[in-house]
Coordinates of C-alpha atoms and ligand atoms in Angstrom, one line a residue:
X172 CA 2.3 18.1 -6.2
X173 CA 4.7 16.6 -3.5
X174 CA 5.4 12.9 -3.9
X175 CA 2.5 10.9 -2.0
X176 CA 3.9 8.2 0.3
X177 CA 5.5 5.0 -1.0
X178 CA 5.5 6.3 -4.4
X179 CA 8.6 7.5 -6.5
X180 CA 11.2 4.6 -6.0
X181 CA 14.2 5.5 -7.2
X182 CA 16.2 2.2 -7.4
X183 CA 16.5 0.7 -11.3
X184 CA 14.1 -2.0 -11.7
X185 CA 16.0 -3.3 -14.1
X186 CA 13.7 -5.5 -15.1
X187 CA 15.8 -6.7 -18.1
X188 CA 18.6 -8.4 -15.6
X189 CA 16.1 -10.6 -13.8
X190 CA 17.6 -13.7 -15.7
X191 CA 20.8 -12.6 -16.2
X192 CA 22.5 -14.9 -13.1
X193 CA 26.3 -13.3 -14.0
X194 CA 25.0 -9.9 -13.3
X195 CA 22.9 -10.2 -10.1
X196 CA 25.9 -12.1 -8.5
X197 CA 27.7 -9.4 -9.4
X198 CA 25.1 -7.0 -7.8
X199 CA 24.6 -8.9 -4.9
X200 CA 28.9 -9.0 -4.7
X201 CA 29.0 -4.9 -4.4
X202 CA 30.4 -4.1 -1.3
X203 CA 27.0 -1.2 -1.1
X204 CA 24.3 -4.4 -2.0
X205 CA 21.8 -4.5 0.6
X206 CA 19.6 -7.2 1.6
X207 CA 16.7 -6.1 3.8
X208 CA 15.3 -9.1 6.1
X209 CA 11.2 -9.7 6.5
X210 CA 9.5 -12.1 8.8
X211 CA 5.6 -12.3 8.2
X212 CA 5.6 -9.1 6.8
X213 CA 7.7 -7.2 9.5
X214 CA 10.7 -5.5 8.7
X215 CA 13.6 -6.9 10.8
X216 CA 14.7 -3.2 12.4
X217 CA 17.8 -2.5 15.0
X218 CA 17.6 0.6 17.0
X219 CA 14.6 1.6 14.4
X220 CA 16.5 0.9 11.6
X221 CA 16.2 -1.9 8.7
X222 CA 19.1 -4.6 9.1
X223 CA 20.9 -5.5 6.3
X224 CA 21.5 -9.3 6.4
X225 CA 23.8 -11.7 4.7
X226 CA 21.0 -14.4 4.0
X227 CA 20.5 -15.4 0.3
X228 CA 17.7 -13.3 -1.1
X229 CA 14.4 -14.6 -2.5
X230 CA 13.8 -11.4 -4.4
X231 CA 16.2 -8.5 -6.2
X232 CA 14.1 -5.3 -5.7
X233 CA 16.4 -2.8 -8.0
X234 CA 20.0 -1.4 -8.5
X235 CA 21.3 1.3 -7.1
X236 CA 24.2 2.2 -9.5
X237 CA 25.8 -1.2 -9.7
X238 CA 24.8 -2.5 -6.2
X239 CA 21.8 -4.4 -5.7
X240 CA 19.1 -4.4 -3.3
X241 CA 17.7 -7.5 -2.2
X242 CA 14.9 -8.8 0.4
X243 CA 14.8 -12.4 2.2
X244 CA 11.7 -13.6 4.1
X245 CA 12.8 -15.1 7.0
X246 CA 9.1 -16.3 8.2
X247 CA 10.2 -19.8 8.3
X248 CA 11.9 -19.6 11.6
X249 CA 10.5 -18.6 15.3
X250 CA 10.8 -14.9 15.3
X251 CA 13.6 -14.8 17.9
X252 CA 15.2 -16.8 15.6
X253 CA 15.4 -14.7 13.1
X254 CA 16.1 -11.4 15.4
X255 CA 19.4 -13.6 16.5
X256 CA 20.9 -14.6 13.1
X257 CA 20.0 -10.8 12.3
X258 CA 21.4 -9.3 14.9
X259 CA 17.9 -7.2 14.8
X260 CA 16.4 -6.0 18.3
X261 CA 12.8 -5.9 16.8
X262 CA 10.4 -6.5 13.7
X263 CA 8.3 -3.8 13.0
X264 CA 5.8 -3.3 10.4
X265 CA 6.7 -1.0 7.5
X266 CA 3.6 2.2 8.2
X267 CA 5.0 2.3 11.5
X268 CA 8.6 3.0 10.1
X269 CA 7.2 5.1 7.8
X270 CA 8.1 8.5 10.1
X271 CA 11.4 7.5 10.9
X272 CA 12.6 6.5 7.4
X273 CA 13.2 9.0 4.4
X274 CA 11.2 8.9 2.0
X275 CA 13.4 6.0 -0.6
X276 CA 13.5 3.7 2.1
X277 CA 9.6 4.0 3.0
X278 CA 8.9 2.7 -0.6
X279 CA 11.8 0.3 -0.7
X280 CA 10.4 -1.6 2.6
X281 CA 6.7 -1.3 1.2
X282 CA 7.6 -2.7 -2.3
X283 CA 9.9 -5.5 -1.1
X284 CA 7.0 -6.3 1.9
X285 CA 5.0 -6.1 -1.0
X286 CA 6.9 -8.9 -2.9
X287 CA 7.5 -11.0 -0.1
X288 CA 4.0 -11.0 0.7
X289 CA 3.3 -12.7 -2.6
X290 CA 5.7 -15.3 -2.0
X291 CA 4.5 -16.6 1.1
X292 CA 1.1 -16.9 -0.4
X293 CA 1.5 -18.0 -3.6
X294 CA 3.6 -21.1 -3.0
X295 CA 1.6 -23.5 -4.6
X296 CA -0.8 -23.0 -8.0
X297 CA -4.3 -22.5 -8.1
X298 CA -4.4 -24.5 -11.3
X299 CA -3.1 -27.8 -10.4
X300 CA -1.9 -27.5 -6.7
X301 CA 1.7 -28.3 -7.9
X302 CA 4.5 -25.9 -5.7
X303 CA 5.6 -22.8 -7.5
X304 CA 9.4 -21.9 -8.3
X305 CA 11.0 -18.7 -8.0
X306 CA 12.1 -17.0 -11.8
X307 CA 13.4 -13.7 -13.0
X308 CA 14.7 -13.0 -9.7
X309 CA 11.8 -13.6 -7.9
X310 CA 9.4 -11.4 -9.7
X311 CA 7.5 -14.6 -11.2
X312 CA 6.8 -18.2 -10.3
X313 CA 6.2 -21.0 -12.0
X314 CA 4.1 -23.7 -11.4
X315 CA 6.9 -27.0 -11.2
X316 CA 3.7 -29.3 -12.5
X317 CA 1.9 -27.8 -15.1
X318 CA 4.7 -24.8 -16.2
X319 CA 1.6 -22.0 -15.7
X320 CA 3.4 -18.7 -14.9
X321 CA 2.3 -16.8 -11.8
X322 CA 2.6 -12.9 -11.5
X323 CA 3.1 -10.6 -8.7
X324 CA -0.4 -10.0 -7.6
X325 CA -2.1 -6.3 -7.4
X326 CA -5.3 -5.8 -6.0
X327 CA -6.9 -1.9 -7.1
X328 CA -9.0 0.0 -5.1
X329 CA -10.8 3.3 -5.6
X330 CA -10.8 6.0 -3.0
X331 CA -13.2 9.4 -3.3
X332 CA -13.3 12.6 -1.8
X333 CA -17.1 13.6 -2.5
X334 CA -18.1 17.5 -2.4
X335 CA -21.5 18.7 -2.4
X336 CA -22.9 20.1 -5.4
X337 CA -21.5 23.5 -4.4
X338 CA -17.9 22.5 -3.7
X339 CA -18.3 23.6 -0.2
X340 CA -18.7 20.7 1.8
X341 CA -17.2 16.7 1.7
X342 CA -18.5 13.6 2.5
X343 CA -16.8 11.3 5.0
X344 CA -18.1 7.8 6.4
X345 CA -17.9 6.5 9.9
X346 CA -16.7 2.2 9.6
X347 CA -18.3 0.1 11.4
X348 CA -16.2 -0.1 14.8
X349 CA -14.3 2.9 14.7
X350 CA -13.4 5.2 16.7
X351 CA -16.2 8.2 17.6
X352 CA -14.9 10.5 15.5
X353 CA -13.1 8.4 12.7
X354 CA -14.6 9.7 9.8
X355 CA -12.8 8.8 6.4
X356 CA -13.1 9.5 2.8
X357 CA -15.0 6.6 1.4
X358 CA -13.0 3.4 -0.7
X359 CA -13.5 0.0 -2.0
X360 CA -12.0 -2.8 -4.3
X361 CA -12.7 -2.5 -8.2
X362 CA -14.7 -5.6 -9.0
X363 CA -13.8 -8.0 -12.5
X364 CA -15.4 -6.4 -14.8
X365 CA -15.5 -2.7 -13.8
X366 CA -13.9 0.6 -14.9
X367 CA -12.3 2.8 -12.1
X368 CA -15.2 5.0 -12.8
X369 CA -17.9 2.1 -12.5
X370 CA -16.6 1.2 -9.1
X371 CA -15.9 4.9 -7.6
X372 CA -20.0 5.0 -8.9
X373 CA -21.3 1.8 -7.5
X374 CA -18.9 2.4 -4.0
X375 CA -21.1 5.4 -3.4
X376 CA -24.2 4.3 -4.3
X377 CA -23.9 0.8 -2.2
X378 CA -22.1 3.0 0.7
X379 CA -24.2 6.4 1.5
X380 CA -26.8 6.8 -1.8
X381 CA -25.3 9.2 -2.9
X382 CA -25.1 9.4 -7.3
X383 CA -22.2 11.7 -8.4
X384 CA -22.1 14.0 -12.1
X385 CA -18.6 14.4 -12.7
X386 CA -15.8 11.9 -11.0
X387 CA -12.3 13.1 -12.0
X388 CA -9.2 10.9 -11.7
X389 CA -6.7 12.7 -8.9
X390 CA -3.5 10.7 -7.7
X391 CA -2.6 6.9 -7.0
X392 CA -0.4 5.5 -4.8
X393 CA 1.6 2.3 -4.2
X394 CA -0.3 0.6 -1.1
X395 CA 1.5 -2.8 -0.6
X396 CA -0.3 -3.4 2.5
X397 CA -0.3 -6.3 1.2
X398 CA -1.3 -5.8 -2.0
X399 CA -3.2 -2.5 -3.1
X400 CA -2.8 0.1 -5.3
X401 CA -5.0 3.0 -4.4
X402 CA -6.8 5.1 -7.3
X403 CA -7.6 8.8 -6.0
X404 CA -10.8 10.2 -7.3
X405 CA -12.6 13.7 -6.8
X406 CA -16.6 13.2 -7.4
X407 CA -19.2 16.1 -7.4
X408 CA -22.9 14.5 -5.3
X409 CA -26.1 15.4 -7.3
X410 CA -27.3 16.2 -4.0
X411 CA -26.8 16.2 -0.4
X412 CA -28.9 13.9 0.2
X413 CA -27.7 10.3 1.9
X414 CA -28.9 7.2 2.8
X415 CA -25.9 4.9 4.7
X416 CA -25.3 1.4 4.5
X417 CA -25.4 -0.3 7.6
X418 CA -23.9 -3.1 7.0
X419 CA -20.8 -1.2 6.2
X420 CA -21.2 2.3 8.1
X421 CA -22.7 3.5 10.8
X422 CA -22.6 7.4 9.7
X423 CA -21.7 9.8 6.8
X424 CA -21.8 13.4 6.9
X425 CA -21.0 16.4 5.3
X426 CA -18.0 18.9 6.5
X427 CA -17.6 22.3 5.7
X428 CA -13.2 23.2 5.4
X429 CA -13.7 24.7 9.0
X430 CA -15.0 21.3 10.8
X431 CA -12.3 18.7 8.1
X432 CA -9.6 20.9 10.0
X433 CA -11.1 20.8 13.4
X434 CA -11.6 17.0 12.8
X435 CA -7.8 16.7 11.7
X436 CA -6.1 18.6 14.6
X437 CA -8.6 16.2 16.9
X438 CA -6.7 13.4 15.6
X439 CA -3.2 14.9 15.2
X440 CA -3.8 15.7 19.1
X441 CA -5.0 11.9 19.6
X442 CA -2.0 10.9 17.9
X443 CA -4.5 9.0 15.3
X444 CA -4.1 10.4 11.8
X445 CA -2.6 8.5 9.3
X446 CA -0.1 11.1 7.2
X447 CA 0.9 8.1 5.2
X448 CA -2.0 7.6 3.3
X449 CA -3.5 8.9 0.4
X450 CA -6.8 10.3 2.2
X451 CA -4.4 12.6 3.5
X452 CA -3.8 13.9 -0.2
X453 CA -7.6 14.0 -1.6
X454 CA -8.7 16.2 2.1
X455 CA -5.2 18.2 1.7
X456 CA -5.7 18.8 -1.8
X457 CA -9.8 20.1 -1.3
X458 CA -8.3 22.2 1.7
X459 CA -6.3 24.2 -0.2
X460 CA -9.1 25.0 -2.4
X461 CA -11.2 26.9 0.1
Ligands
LIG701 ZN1 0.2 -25.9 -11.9

């Protein structure tokens, strides 16, 4: 399986220097250190290309070898602000980089949006109210009042290519407010208190009635946008029978291979798929089954 999207970062944590203040200096000293500049969770770009800036970070991201890779969120000042002390000519959110950047970048942008993200909305704790303090190199805070320790925040979500009984057909939902013929595989948060499996079950039960047998664990992927982590899942309907939920949908349907790829070369044509995503994967994958 090729890497999905976002995944596969190749930089070195290194989780075990986050307090060690002698050796990110020296990682933020390397003449090949990087620090990538955000504001409000665009990446500061020039001629389509991430800056690297000379602000003092708020977060170390990795090593590569024995240069480090930073990020700084520059969201306090007015955004031309921030293009001028830059020198960037634009800010542009990370998907729509995505084409232009190979693949390392993509997830190096994502995770430190990702991180960044965080920050700006978790400056205070929701304990006491007190303001929270960058540690370990920005990948905790603590709360300056009452000590409590905050964590980078992840929010998982299941999403599930469904096939008919036979195999030969999938299920794909219309969203409220899409476009005509926006039909995607259907996804929703995991709820406190659920397995993966529980919530791929009660999604498609709540979304289109349908009950699945068997619900197989595919692929994940890192989805800091701004805080996800998509779980893949392959489920097999009882029956093809479907009742939608309006609230949410306004269609679902079942697609033979032959109409999935007429669908997709509609969009690719419209300029409207999203290759990025893990959808992308769960359809690819089925399509190469048939
Ligand atoms: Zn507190």
């Amino acid at each position: 399986m090729s890497l999905l999207p976002y995944n596969g970062l190749a930089l070195d944590r290194a989780s075990a220097r986050r307090s060690d203040e002698a050796w990110l200096s020296s990682a933020r000293r390397h003449p090949d250190a990087r620090v990538l500049a955000f504001w409000r969770d665009g990446c500061l770009t020039r001629d389509g290309q991430p800056v690297t800036v000379s602000e003092e970070p708020h977060v170390f991201l990795g090593a590569n070898g024995r240069a480090g890779v930073f990020a700084v969120d520059l969201s306090e000042l007015d955004e031309s602000t921030a293009r001028t002390r830059t020198g960037a000519d634009a800010v542009l959110d990370v998907r729509r980089l995505f084409p232009v950047v190979d693949a390392q970048e993509a997830a190096t942008l994502a995770y430190a949006r990702g991180m960044l993200h965080w920050h700006r909305n978790q400056r205070f704790c929701g304990a006491c109210g007190g303001a929270s303090v960058a540690r370990q190199a920005g990948h905790q805070l603590e709360c300056a009042s009452c000590g409590r320790l905050l964590f980078p925040r992840i929010e998982p979500a299941v999403i599930t290519l469904v096939t008919s009984p036979d195999g030969a057909r999938c299920l794909l939902g219309r969203h409220r407010g899409a476009a005509p013929d926006a039909y995607s595989t259907l996804a929703g948060f995991v709820e406190i208190g659920e397995s993966l499996e529980d919530a791929v079950r009660r999604e498609l039960v709540e979304e289109v009635g349908v009950r699945v047998a068997a619900v197989r664990y595919q692929a994940s992927q890192a989805w800091p946008f701004p805080a996800g982590l998509m779980l893949g899942f392959r489920a097999v309907a009882e029956s093809e029978e479907v009742a939608v939920d309006q609230e949410e949908l306004v269609a679902a349907h079942w697609f033979t291979r032959e109409d999935l790829r007429a669908l997709q070369a509609t969009h690719r044509a419209a300029g409207t798929d999203r290759q990025d995503s893990i959808e992308s994967h769960l359809l690819q994958t089925w399509l190469d089954e048939g």
